[in-house]
PDB file of C-alpha atoms in Angstrom:
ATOM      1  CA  UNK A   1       0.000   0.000   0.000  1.00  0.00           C
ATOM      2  CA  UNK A   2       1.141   3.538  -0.742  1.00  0.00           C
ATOM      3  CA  UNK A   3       2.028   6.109   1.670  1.00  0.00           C
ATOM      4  CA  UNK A   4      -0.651   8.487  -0.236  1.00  0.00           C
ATOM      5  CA  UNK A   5      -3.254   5.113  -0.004  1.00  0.00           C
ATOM      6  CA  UNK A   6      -2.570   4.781   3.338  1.00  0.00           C
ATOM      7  CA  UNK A   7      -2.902   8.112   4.433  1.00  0.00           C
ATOM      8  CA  UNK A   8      -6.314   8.537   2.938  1.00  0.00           C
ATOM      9  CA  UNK A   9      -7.228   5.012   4.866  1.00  0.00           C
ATOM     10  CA  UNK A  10      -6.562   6.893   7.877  1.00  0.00           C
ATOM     11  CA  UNK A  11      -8.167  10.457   6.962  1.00  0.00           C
ATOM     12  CA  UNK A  12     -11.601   8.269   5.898  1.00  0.00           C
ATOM     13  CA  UNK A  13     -11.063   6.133   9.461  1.00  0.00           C
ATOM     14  CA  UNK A  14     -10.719   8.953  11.441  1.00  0.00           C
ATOM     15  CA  UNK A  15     -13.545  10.881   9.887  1.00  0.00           C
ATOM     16  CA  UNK A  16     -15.630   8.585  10.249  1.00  0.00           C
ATOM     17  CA  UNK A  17     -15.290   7.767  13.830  1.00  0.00           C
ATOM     18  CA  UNK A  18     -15.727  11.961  14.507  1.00  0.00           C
ATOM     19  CA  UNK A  19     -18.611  12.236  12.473  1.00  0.00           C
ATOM     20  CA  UNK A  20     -20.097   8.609  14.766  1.00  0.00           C
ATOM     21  CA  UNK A  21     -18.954   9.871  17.442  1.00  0.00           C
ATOM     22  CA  UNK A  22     -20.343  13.593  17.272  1.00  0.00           C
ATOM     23  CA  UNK A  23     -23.647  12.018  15.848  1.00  0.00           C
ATOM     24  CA  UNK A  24     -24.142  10.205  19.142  1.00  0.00           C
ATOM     25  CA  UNK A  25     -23.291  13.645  21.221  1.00  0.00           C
ATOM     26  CA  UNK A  26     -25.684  15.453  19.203  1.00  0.00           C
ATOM     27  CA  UNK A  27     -28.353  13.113  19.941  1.00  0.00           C
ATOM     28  CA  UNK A  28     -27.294  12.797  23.507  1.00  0.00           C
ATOM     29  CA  UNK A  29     -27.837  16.594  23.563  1.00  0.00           C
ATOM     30  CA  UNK A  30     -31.370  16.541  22.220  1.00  0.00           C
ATOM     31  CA  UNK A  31     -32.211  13.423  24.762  1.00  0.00           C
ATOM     32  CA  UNK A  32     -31.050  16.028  27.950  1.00  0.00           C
ATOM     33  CA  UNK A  33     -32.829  18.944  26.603  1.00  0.00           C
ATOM     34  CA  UNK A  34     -36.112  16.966  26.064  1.00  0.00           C
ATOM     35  CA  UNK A  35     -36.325  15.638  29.631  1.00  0.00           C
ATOM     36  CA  UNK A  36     -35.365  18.803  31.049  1.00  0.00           C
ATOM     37  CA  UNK A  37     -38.033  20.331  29.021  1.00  0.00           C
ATOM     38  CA  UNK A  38     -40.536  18.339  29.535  1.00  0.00           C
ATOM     39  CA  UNK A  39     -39.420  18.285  33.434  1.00  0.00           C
ATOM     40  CA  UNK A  40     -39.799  22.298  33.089  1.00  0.00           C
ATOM     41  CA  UNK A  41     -42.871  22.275  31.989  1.00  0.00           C
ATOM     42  CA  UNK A  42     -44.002  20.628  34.592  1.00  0.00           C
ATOM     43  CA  UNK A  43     -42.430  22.539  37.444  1.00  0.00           C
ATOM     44  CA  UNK A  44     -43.649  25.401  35.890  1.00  0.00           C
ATOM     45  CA  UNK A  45     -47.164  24.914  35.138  1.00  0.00           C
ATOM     46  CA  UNK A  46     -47.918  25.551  38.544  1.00  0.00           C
ATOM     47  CA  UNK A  47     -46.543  28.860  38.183  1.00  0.00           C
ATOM     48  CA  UNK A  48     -48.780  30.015  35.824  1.00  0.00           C
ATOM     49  CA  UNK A  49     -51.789  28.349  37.630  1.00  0.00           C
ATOM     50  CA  UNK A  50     -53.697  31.158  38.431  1.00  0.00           C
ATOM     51  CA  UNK A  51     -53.294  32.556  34.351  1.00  0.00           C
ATOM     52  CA  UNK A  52     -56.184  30.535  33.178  1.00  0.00           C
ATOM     53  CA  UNK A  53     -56.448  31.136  29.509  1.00  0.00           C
ATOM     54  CA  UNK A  54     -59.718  31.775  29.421  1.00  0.00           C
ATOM     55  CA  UNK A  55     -59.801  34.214  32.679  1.00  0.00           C
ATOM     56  CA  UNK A  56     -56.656  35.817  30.497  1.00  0.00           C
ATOM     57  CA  UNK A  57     -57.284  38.824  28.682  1.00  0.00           C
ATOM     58  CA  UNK A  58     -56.524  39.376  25.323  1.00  0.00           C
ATOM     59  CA  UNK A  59     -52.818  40.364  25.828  1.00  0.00           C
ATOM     60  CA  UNK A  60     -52.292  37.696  28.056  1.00  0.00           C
ATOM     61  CA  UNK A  61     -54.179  34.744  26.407  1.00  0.00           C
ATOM     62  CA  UNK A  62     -51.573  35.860  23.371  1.00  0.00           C
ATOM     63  CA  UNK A  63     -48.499  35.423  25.495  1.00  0.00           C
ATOM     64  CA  UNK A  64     -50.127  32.073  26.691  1.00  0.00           C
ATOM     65  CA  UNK A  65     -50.803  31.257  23.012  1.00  0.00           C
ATOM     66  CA  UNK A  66     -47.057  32.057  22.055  1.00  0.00           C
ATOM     67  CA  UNK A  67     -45.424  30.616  24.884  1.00  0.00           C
ATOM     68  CA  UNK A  68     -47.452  27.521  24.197  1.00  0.00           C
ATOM     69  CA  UNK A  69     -46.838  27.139  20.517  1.00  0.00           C
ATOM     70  CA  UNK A  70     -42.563  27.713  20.446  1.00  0.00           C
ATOM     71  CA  UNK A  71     -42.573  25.464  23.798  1.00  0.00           C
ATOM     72  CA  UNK A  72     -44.843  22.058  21.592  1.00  0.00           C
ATOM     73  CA  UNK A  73     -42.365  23.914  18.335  1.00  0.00           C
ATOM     74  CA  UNK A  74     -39.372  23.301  20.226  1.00  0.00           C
ATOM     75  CA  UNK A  75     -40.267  19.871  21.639  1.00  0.00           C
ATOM     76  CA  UNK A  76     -41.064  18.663  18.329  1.00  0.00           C
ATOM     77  CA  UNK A  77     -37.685  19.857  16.695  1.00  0.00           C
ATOM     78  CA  UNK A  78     -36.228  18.004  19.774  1.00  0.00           C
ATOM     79  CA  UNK A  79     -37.595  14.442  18.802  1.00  0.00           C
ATOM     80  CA  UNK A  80     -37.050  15.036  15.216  1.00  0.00           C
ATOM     81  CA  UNK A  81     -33.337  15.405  16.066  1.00  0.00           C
ATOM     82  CA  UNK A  82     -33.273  12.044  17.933  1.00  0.00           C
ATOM     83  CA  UNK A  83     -35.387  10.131  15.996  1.00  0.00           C
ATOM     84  CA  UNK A  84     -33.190   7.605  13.507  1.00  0.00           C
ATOM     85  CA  UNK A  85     -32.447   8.436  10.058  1.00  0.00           C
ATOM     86  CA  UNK A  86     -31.411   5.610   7.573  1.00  0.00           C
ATOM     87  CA  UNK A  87     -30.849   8.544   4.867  1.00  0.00           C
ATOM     88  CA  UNK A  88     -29.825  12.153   4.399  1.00  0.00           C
ATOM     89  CA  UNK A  89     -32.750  13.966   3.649  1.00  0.00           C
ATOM     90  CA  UNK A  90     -33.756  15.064   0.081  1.00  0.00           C
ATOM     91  CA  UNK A  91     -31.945  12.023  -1.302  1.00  0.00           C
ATOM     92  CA  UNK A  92     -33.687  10.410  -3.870  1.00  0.00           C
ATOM     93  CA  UNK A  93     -33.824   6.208  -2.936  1.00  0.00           C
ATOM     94  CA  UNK A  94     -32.799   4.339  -6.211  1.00  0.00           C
ATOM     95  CA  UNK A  95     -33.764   0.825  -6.991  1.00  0.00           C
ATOM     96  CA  UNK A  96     -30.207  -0.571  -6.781  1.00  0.00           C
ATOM     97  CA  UNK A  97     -28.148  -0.486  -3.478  1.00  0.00           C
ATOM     98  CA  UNK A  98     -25.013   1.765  -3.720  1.00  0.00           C
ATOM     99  CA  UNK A  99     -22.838   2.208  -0.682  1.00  0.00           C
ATOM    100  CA  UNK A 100     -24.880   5.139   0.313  1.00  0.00           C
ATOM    101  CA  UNK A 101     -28.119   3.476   0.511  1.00  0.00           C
ATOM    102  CA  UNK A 102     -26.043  -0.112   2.400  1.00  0.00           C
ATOM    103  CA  UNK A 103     -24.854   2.257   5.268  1.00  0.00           C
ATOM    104  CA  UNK A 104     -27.821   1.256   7.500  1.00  0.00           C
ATOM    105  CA  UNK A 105     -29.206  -2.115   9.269  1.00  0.00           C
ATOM    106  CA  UNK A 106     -32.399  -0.219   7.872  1.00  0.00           C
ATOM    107  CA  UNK A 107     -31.412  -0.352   4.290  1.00  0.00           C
ATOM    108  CA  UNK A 108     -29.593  -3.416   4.621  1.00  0.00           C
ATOM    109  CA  UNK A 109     -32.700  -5.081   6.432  1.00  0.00           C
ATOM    110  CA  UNK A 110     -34.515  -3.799   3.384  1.00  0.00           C
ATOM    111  CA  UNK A 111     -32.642  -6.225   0.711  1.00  0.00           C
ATOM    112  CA  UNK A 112     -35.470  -7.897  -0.999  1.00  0.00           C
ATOM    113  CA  UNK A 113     -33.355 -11.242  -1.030  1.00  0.00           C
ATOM    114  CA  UNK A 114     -29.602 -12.692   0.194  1.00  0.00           C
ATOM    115  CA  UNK A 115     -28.360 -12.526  -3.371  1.00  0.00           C
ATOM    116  CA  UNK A 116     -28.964  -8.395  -3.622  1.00  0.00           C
ATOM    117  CA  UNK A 117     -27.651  -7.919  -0.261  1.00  0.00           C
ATOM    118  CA  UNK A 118     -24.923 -10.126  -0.983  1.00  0.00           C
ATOM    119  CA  UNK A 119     -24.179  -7.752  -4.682  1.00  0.00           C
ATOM    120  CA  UNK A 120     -24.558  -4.948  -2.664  1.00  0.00           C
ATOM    121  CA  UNK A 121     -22.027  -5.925  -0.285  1.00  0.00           C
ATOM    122  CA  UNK A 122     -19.931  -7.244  -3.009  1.00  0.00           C
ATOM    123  CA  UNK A 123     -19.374  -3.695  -4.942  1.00  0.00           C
ATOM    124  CA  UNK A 124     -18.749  -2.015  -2.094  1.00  0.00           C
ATOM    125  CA  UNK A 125     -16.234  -4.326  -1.087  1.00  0.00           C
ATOM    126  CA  UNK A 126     -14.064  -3.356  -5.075  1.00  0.00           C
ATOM    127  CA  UNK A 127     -13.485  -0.409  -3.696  1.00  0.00           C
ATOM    128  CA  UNK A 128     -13.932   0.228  -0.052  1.00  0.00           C
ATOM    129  CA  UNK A 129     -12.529   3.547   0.123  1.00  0.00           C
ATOM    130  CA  UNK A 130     -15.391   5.099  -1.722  1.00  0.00           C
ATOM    131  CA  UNK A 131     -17.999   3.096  -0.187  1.00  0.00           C
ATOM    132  CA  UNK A 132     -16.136   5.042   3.391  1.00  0.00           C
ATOM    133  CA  UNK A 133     -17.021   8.208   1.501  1.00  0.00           C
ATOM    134  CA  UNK A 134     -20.312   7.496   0.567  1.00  0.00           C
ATOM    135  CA  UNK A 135     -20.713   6.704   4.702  1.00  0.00           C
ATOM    136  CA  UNK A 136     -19.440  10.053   5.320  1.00  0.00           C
ATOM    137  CA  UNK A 137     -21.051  11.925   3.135  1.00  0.00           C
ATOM    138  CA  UNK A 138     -23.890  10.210   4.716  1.00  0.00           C
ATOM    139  CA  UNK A 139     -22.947  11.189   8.091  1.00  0.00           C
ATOM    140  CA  UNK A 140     -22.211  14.536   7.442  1.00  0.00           C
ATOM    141  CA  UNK A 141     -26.150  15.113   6.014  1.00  0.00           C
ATOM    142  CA  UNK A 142     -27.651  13.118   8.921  1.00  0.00           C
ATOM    143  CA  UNK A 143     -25.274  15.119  11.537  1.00  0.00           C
ATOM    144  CA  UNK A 144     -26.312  18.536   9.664  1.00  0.00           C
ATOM    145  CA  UNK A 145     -30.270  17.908   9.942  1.00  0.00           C
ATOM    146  CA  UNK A 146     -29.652  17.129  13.751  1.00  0.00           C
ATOM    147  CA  UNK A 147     -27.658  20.580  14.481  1.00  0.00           C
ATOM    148  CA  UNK A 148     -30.458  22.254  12.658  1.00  0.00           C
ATOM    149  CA  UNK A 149     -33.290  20.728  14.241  1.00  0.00           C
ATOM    150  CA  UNK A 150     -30.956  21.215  17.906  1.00  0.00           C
ATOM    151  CA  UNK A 151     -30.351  24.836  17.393  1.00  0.00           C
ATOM    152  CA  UNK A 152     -33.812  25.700  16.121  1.00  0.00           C
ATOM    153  CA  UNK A 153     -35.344  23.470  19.487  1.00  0.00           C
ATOM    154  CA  UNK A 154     -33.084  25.751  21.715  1.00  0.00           C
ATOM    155  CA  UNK A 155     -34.122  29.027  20.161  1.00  0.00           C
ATOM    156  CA  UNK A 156     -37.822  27.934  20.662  1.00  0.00           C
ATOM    157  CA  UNK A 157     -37.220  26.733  23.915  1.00  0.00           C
ATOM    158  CA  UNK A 158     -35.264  30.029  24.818  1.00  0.00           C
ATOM    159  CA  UNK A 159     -38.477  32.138  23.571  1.00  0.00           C
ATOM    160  CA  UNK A 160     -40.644  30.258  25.268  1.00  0.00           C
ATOM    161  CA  UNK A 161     -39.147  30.728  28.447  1.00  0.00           C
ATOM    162  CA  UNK A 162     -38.443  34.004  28.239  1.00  0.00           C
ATOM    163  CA  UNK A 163     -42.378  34.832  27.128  1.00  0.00           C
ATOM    164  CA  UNK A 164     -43.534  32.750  30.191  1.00  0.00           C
ATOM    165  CA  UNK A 165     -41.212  34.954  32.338  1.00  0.00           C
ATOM    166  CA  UNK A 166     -42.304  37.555  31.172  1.00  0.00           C
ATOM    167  CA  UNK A 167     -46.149  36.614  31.202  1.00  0.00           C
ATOM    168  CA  UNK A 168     -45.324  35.548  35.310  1.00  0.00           C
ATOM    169  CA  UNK A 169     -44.213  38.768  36.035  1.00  0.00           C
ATOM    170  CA  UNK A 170     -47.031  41.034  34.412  1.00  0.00           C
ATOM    171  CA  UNK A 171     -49.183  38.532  36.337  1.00  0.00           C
ATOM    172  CA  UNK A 172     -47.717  38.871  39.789  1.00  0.00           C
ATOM    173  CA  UNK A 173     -47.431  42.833  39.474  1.00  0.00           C
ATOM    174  CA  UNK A 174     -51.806  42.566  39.138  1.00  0.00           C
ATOM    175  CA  UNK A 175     -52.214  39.630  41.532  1.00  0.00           C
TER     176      UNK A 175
END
């Protein structure tokens, strides 16, 4: 093996092991935010207990309405960015298996019969390099759509709290 060869086996290795590696931090992230948000939620529901929604007036029931909607936004972004993906998003799924589509159990588990998964296998294993590149390329997608979906959750999340703050302390300064 070259030195050049064997330098890019190491790059791809590498690479791929960050990109695995951040992938399960990023949804270890979105895990810890979810049960602390849910956990917030219900700590401080009893906070706004005596802001009924319908004994809220109109400025009020908007707040509620706001802090409501970018709290169940946020959540939702949240389990979006944990739930699996077998695919980047957008990709188009093609009828044959090319290292792209064999980087999951899911698409592997999809393999009509033994003899496709076993062709599938088979051209990915003539050059294994590219399939590696085709995994993180992969990787890279999948780990992209999670940051999104984490950074948009947080921003929601941030809102929200910061609306229901504010909507506690308009409320204590009447009560």
């Amino acid at each position: 093996m070259s030195a050049v060869a064997e330098g890019r086996r190491v790059i791809i290795e590498q690479l791929s092991g960050t990109l695995r590696e951040e992938m399960g931090r990023a949804d270890i992230k979105a895990s810890i935010l979810l049960s602390g948000s849910v956990a917030v939620l219900l700590l401080g529901a009893g906070r706004l207990d005596g802001l009924r929604p319908s004994a809220a007036g109109g400025p009020a029931l908007a707040a509620l309405l706001v802090v409501g909607l970018l709290w169940v936004t946020g959540i939702a972004l949240l389990i979006a960015a944990v739930l699996p993906r077998t695919r980047p998003s957008g990709r188009v799924r093609r009828a044959v298996l090319t290292p792209g589509d064999a980087l999951f159990s899911a698409a592997l588990a999809g393999a009509t019969a033994r003899q496709q998964l076993s062709r599938a296998v088979d051209r990915a294993g003539l050059d294994p390099a590219e399939w590696q590149l085709w995994e993180i390329s992969s990787l890279g997608h999948i780990l992209a759509v999670k940051y999104r979906c984490l950074r948009a959750a947080v921003s929601c999340l941030a809102l929200s709290g910061a609306a229901a703050v504010a909507l506690m302390v308009v409320h204590a300064g009447r009560g």
